[in-house]
Amino acid sequence: MAKPKVALYWCASCGGCEEAVVDLAEDILKVVDAVDIILWPVAMDFKYKDIEAMPDKSILVSFINGSVRNSEQEHIVKLLRQKSQLVVAFGACAHLGGIPGLANVANRKEIFETAYKLTHTTVNPNNVYPQPVTEIPQGKLTLPEFYDTVKSLDQTIDVDYYLPGCAPPPDLIMKGVLTLLSGNLPPKGTVIASEKSLCETCPRNKTKPDKMVIKEIKRIHEVIADPEKCFLAEGIICVGPATRGGCGERCINANIPCRGCFGPTKEVIDQGAKFLSALASIIDANTEEEAKKITEQIIDPIGLFYMYSLPTSILRRKQGV
Ligand code: SF4
Ligand code: SF4
Ligand code: SF4
């Protein structure tokens, strides 16, 4: 019997989600044994035209990582949607917009000026910027169009399931793959992780005082964090209260506070706003001035509260650009 066909594709991605597949170690052999990989640009040479020639819905599942930032990525994910029975948003960038989504605080012009003009290592006296089409004597050279706004996968195509995390942990990847191959599918839209918040599963939760108050916010590099105590109780920002559990408390176990890569739980519409609300309830200030003094210690609130979820937040992007 023919094996089910599987595609892996990356959009605006750091490559870490591809590494996560390789990190399956010997388990990857079980996957390769069970499926026929028909597209995996980072690892093997495939041609887009071969995918175009396939009948619609002939791929069982496409795992797509990275956010959607340019016209080539948009074209390929739409093609994969057409050719696939199931599409899985793989990793925080596809799920929520991810770290590339923080570029939504700027527009294309500002990004190009920084990348191709203002950086100290760039010499560009003629102001040459990438163009979608360049005419040369031999013909036309084309580049994908770079969009103003970074999108999550489901802001571009219909998505069936989500594997969260930056990158998703190997045990969750295997669980997702085996579930999809079993045919015993969870409800559409399921995020394959815990339904609880990270705080609920965090071993440090028990160290939270009954009434938690903070008078000062400290950055992780400014202190030696107690390896047993809740970060928030120590005044160190930890986005655990607004984050879905299921990562195995990876950062916490390394004595690093959570930055929210699993995204919000399903009751939460906006992860950053949820965390802000949790933080506001524990800041111990009696006057507006006192509160201002404490909150001014938060450096880069967008980058901190929306590190992984700006494109799918209510804010979505900087307005008026
Ligand atoms: S989710 Fe994380 S590891 Fe995966 S592509 Fe995005 S930044 Fe890289
Ligand atoms: S705030 Fe962070 S350290 Fe504290 S219980 Fe929640 S996840 Fe754990
Ligand atoms: S602790 Fe937070 S940032 Fe770290 S892997 Fe888990 S969800 Fe992601």
Coordinates of C-alpha atoms and ligand atoms in Angstrom, one line a residue:
M1 CA 0.0 0.0 0.0
A2 CA 1.3 3.5 -0.8
K3 CA 2.5 5.5 2.1
P4 CA 0.7 8.7 3.0
K5 CA 2.4 11.8 1.5
V6 CA 3.7 14.5 3.8
A7 CA 5.1 17.9 3.0
L8 CA 7.3 20.1 5.2
Y9 CA 7.7 23.7 4.2
W10 CA 9.3 26.8 5.8
C11 CA 8.2 30.4 5.4
A12 CA 9.7 33.3 7.4
S13 CA 11.6 31.0 9.7
C14 CA 14.9 30.9 11.6
G15 CA 15.3 27.2 10.7
G16 CA 14.9 26.1 14.4
C17 CA 11.6 24.3 13.5
E18 CA 13.5 22.3 10.9
E19 CA 16.1 21.5 13.5
A20 CA 13.3 20.3 15.8
V21 CA 12.4 17.7 13.2
V22 CA 16.0 16.5 13.0
D23 CA 16.0 16.5 16.8
L24 CA 13.5 13.7 16.7
A25 CA 16.8 11.6 16.5
E26 CA 16.0 7.9 15.9
D27 CA 12.3 8.6 16.0
I28 CA 12.7 10.4 12.7
L29 CA 13.3 6.9 11.2
K30 CA 9.9 5.8 12.4
V31 CA 8.4 8.9 10.6
V32 CA 10.3 8.3 7.4
D33 CA 9.3 4.7 7.5
A34 CA 5.6 5.5 7.8
V35 CA 5.3 8.4 5.3
D36 CA 6.6 9.5 1.9
I37 CA 8.1 13.0 2.2
I38 CA 7.3 14.8 -1.0
L39 CA 8.5 18.3 -0.1
W40 CA 11.2 19.4 2.4
P41 CA 13.2 22.3 0.8
V42 CA 15.6 22.7 3.7
A43 CA 16.8 19.0 3.5
M44 CA 16.0 17.6 0.0
D45 CA 15.7 18.9 -3.5
F46 CA 12.2 19.0 -4.8
K47 CA 10.6 21.2 -7.5
Y48 CA 7.5 23.3 -7.0
K49 CA 6.2 22.2 -10.4
D50 CA 6.0 18.6 -9.1
I51 CA 3.7 19.8 -6.3
E52 CA 1.7 21.8 -8.8
A53 CA 1.2 18.7 -10.9
M54 CA -0.2 16.6 -8.0
P55 CA -3.9 16.0 -7.7
D56 CA -5.7 18.2 -5.1
K57 CA -5.8 16.7 -1.6
S58 CA -3.3 14.0 -2.5
I59 CA -0.9 15.1 0.3
L60 CA -2.1 13.8 3.7
V61 CA -0.6 16.6 5.8
S62 CA 1.6 19.6 5.2
F63 CA 3.6 20.8 8.2
I64 CA 4.3 24.5 7.7
N65 CA 6.6 26.5 9.9
G66 CA 7.5 30.2 9.8
S67 CA 5.2 33.2 9.4
V68 CA 4.1 34.6 6.0
R69 CA 6.1 37.6 5.0
N70 CA 6.4 37.6 1.2
S71 CA 4.5 36.7 -2.0
E72 CA 6.4 33.4 -2.6
Q73 CA 5.5 32.1 0.9
E74 CA 1.9 33.1 0.3
H75 CA 1.8 31.3 -3.1
I76 CA 3.4 28.1 -1.7
V77 CA 1.2 27.9 1.4
K78 CA -1.9 28.4 -0.8
L79 CA -0.7 25.7 -3.1
L80 CA 0.0 23.3 -0.2
R81 CA -3.5 24.1 1.2
Q82 CA -5.0 23.1 -2.2
K83 CA -3.0 19.8 -2.4
S84 CA -3.3 18.8 1.3
Q85 CA -6.1 17.1 3.3
L86 CA -4.6 18.6 6.5
V87 CA -2.4 21.6 7.2
V88 CA -0.6 21.9 10.5
A89 CA 0.9 25.3 11.7
F90 CA 4.2 24.1 13.1
G91 CA 5.8 26.3 15.7
A92 CA 5.2 29.7 17.1
C93 CA 5.9 31.7 13.9
A94 CA 3.2 29.8 11.9
H95 CA 0.9 29.6 14.9
L96 CA 1.0 33.2 16.1
G97 CA 3.3 35.2 13.8
G98 CA 6.3 34.5 16.2
I99 CA 9.5 36.5 16.5
P100 CA 9.5 37.6 12.8
G101 CA 6.1 39.1 13.6
L102 CA 7.7 41.7 15.9
A103 CA 8.7 43.4 12.6
N104 CA 5.1 44.6 12.6
V105 CA 6.3 47.5 14.7
A106 CA 7.8 48.9 11.4
N107 CA 6.9 48.9 7.7
R108 CA 8.7 47.7 4.7
K109 CA 10.3 51.0 4.0
E110 CA 11.7 51.3 7.5
I111 CA 13.0 47.7 7.4
F112 CA 14.7 48.1 4.1
E113 CA 16.3 51.4 5.1
T114 CA 17.7 49.8 8.3
A115 CA 18.8 46.6 6.6
Y116 CA 20.2 48.0 3.3
K117 CA 21.3 51.5 4.4
L118 CA 21.7 52.3 8.1
T119 CA 23.5 49.3 9.5
H120 CA 27.2 50.1 10.2
T121 CA 28.3 47.2 8.0
T122 CA 26.4 48.3 4.9
V123 CA 27.8 50.5 2.1
N124 CA 25.0 51.5 -0.3
P125 CA 25.8 55.0 -1.7
N126 CA 23.4 54.5 -4.6
N127 CA 20.4 53.6 -2.4
V128 CA 19.9 50.2 -4.1
Y129 CA 17.0 48.3 -2.5
P130 CA 15.5 45.0 -3.5
Q131 CA 12.9 45.3 -6.3
P132 CA 10.3 42.6 -7.2
V133 CA 11.3 43.0 -10.9
T134 CA 14.7 44.1 -12.4
E135 CA 15.2 44.4 -16.1
I136 CA 18.6 43.4 -17.5
P137 CA 19.7 42.9 -21.1
Q138 CA 19.2 39.1 -20.7
G139 CA 15.6 39.5 -19.5
K140 CA 13.8 40.0 -16.2
L141 CA 15.1 39.1 -12.7
T142 CA 12.4 38.7 -10.1
L143 CA 12.2 38.5 -6.3
P144 CA 9.3 37.8 -4.1
E145 CA 7.4 40.9 -3.0
F146 CA 8.2 41.7 0.6
Y147 CA 5.0 42.6 2.4
D148 CA 4.4 45.4 5.0
T149 CA 2.8 43.1 7.5
V150 CA 3.9 39.7 8.8
K151 CA 1.0 37.2 9.1
S152 CA 0.5 33.9 10.9
L153 CA -0.4 30.9 8.8
D154 CA -4.1 31.0 9.6
Q155 CA -4.2 34.7 8.5
T156 CA -3.3 33.4 5.0
I157 CA -4.9 29.9 4.7
D158 CA -7.3 27.7 6.5
V159 CA -5.3 25.7 9.2
D160 CA -6.4 22.4 10.7
Y161 CA -4.1 22.0 13.7
Y162 CA -1.4 23.8 15.6
L163 CA 1.9 22.5 17.1
P164 CA 3.0 25.3 19.4
G165 CA 6.4 26.3 20.6
C166 CA 9.7 27.9 19.5
A167 CA 10.4 25.3 18.4
P168 CA 7.8 22.5 19.3
P169 CA 9.4 20.0 21.6
P170 CA 10.2 16.6 20.0
D171 CA 7.7 14.6 22.2
L172 CA 4.9 17.0 21.1
I173 CA 6.0 16.6 17.4
M174 CA 5.8 12.8 17.7
K175 CA 2.5 13.0 19.4
G176 CA 1.1 15.3 16.6
V177 CA 2.5 13.1 13.8
L178 CA 1.3 9.8 15.3
T179 CA -2.2 11.3 16.0
L180 CA -2.6 12.6 12.5
L181 CA -1.3 9.3 11.0
S182 CA -3.7 7.3 13.2
G183 CA -6.7 8.9 11.5
N184 CA -8.2 9.5 15.0
L185 CA -8.3 13.2 14.5
P186 CA -8.9 15.8 17.3
P187 CA -11.4 18.6 16.6
K188 CA -10.3 21.0 13.9
G189 CA -8.4 24.0 15.3
T190 CA -6.9 22.0 18.2
V191 CA -3.6 23.2 19.6
I192 CA -1.7 20.0 20.3
A193 CA -0.5 20.9 23.8
S194 CA -2.0 21.3 27.3
E195 CA -5.2 23.2 27.9
K196 CA -3.8 24.4 31.2
S197 CA -1.7 27.5 31.7
L198 CA 2.0 27.1 32.3
C199 CA 1.7 28.3 35.9
E200 CA -0.7 25.4 36.6
T201 CA 2.0 22.9 35.7
C202 CA 5.1 24.8 36.8
P203 CA 6.9 23.3 39.8
R204 CA 7.6 26.8 41.2
N205 CA 3.8 27.6 41.5
K206 CA 3.8 26.3 45.0
T207 CA 6.4 28.9 46.0
K208 CA 4.0 31.8 45.2
P209 CA 2.9 33.7 48.3
D210 CA -0.8 33.8 49.1
K211 CA -0.9 37.5 48.3
M212 CA 1.7 38.2 45.6
V213 CA 2.9 41.8 45.4
I214 CA 5.9 43.3 43.5
K215 CA 7.4 46.7 44.2
E216 CA 10.3 46.4 41.8
I217 CA 10.8 44.8 38.4
K218 CA 14.2 43.2 37.8
R219 CA 15.7 41.9 34.5
I220 CA 17.0 38.4 34.5
H221 CA 20.6 39.4 33.9
E222 CA 20.6 41.8 36.8
V223 CA 20.0 39.2 39.5
I224 CA 20.9 35.6 40.3
A225 CA 17.4 34.1 40.2
D226 CA 16.6 31.6 42.9
P227 CA 16.3 28.2 41.1
E228 CA 13.3 27.2 43.3
K229 CA 11.2 30.3 43.5
C230 CA 8.5 31.7 41.2
F231 CA 10.1 34.3 39.0
L232 CA 7.1 36.7 39.2
A233 CA 7.2 36.5 43.0
E234 CA 10.8 37.7 42.8
G235 CA 9.8 40.6 40.5
I236 CA 11.2 39.0 37.3
I237 CA 8.8 39.1 34.4
C238 CA 7.6 35.6 33.5
V239 CA 4.7 35.3 31.0
G240 CA 3.6 31.9 32.5
P241 CA 0.2 33.1 33.7
A242 CA -0.8 34.0 30.1
T243 CA 0.8 31.0 28.4
R244 CA -0.4 27.6 27.5
G245 CA 1.4 24.7 29.2
G246 CA 2.8 21.6 27.6
C247 CA 6.4 22.5 26.9
G248 CA 7.7 20.6 29.9
E249 CA 8.6 23.9 31.5
R250 CA 11.7 24.0 29.3
C251 CA 12.9 27.5 30.2
I252 CA 11.9 27.4 33.8
N253 CA 14.0 24.2 34.3
A254 CA 16.9 26.1 32.9
N255 CA 16.2 29.0 35.4
I256 CA 15.0 31.3 32.6
P257 CA 11.5 32.9 32.8
C258 CA 8.9 32.0 30.3
R259 CA 8.6 34.3 27.3
G260 CA 5.3 32.8 26.0
C261 CA 6.2 30.7 23.0
F262 CA 3.3 28.3 23.4
G263 CA 0.8 31.2 23.0
P264 CA -2.3 31.8 25.1
T265 CA -4.7 29.2 26.3
K266 CA -8.0 29.0 24.4
E267 CA -9.9 31.3 26.8
V268 CA -7.5 34.1 26.2
I269 CA -7.9 36.4 23.2
D270 CA -4.8 38.5 23.6
Q271 CA -1.7 37.0 25.4
G272 CA 0.0 40.3 26.0
A273 CA -3.2 42.0 27.4
K274 CA -3.8 39.0 29.6
F275 CA -0.3 39.2 31.0
L276 CA -0.6 43.0 31.5
S277 CA -3.8 42.4 33.4
A278 CA -2.1 39.8 35.6
L279 CA 0.9 42.1 36.2
A280 CA -1.2 45.1 37.0
S281 CA -3.0 43.1 39.7
I282 CA 0.2 42.4 41.6
I283 CA 2.0 45.7 41.3
D284 CA 2.1 47.2 44.8
A285 CA 1.7 51.0 44.3
N286 CA -0.4 53.4 46.2
T287 CA -0.2 56.3 43.9
E288 CA -0.1 56.8 40.1
E289 CA 3.5 58.1 40.4
E290 CA 4.6 55.0 42.3
A291 CA 3.0 52.7 39.7
K292 CA 4.7 54.7 36.9
K293 CA 8.0 54.4 38.6
I294 CA 7.6 50.6 38.7
T295 CA 6.2 50.1 35.2
E296 CA 9.0 52.3 33.7
Q297 CA 11.4 49.4 34.7
I298 CA 9.8 47.3 32.0
I299 CA 12.1 47.7 29.0
D300 CA 10.5 47.0 25.6
P301 CA 6.9 46.0 26.7
I302 CA 5.9 45.0 23.1
G303 CA 8.9 42.8 22.8
L304 CA 8.3 41.3 26.2
F305 CA 4.5 40.8 26.3
Y306 CA 4.1 40.0 22.6
M307 CA 7.4 38.3 21.8
Y308 CA 5.6 35.5 19.9
S309 CA 2.1 36.8 19.2
L310 CA 2.0 40.4 17.9
P311 CA 0.5 39.5 14.4
T312 CA -2.4 37.6 16.1
S313 CA -2.9 40.0 18.9
I314 CA -5.6 42.8 18.9
L315 CA -2.8 45.3 18.2
R316 CA -1.6 43.2 15.2
R317 CA 0.8 45.9 13.9
K318 CA 1.9 49.5 14.3
Q319 CA -1.0 51.6 13.0
G320 CA -0.7 54.4 10.5
V321 CA 2.4 53.0 8.7
Ligands
SF4_1 S1 9.0 29.0 15.9 FE1 11.0 29.6 16.8 S2 12.3 27.9 16.0 FE2 10.4 27.9 14.8 S3 10.9 29.1 13.0 FE3 9.9 30.5 14.5 S4 11.7 31.4 15.6 FE4 12.4 29.6 14.6
SF4_2 S1 5.0 32.9 36.9 FE1 6.5 31.7 35.9 S2 7.8 30.8 37.5 FE2 5.9 31.6 38.5 S3 4.6 29.8 38.6 FE3 4.1 30.8 36.6 S4 5.4 29.9 35.1 FE4 6.2 29.3 37.1
SF4_3 S1 8.8 28.1 29.3 FE1 7.5 29.5 28.0 S2 9.0 30.3 26.5 FE2 9.9 28.5 27.4 S3 9.4 26.8 26.1 FE3 7.8 26.9 27.7 S4 6.2 28.2 26.8 FE4 8.0 28.5 25.6

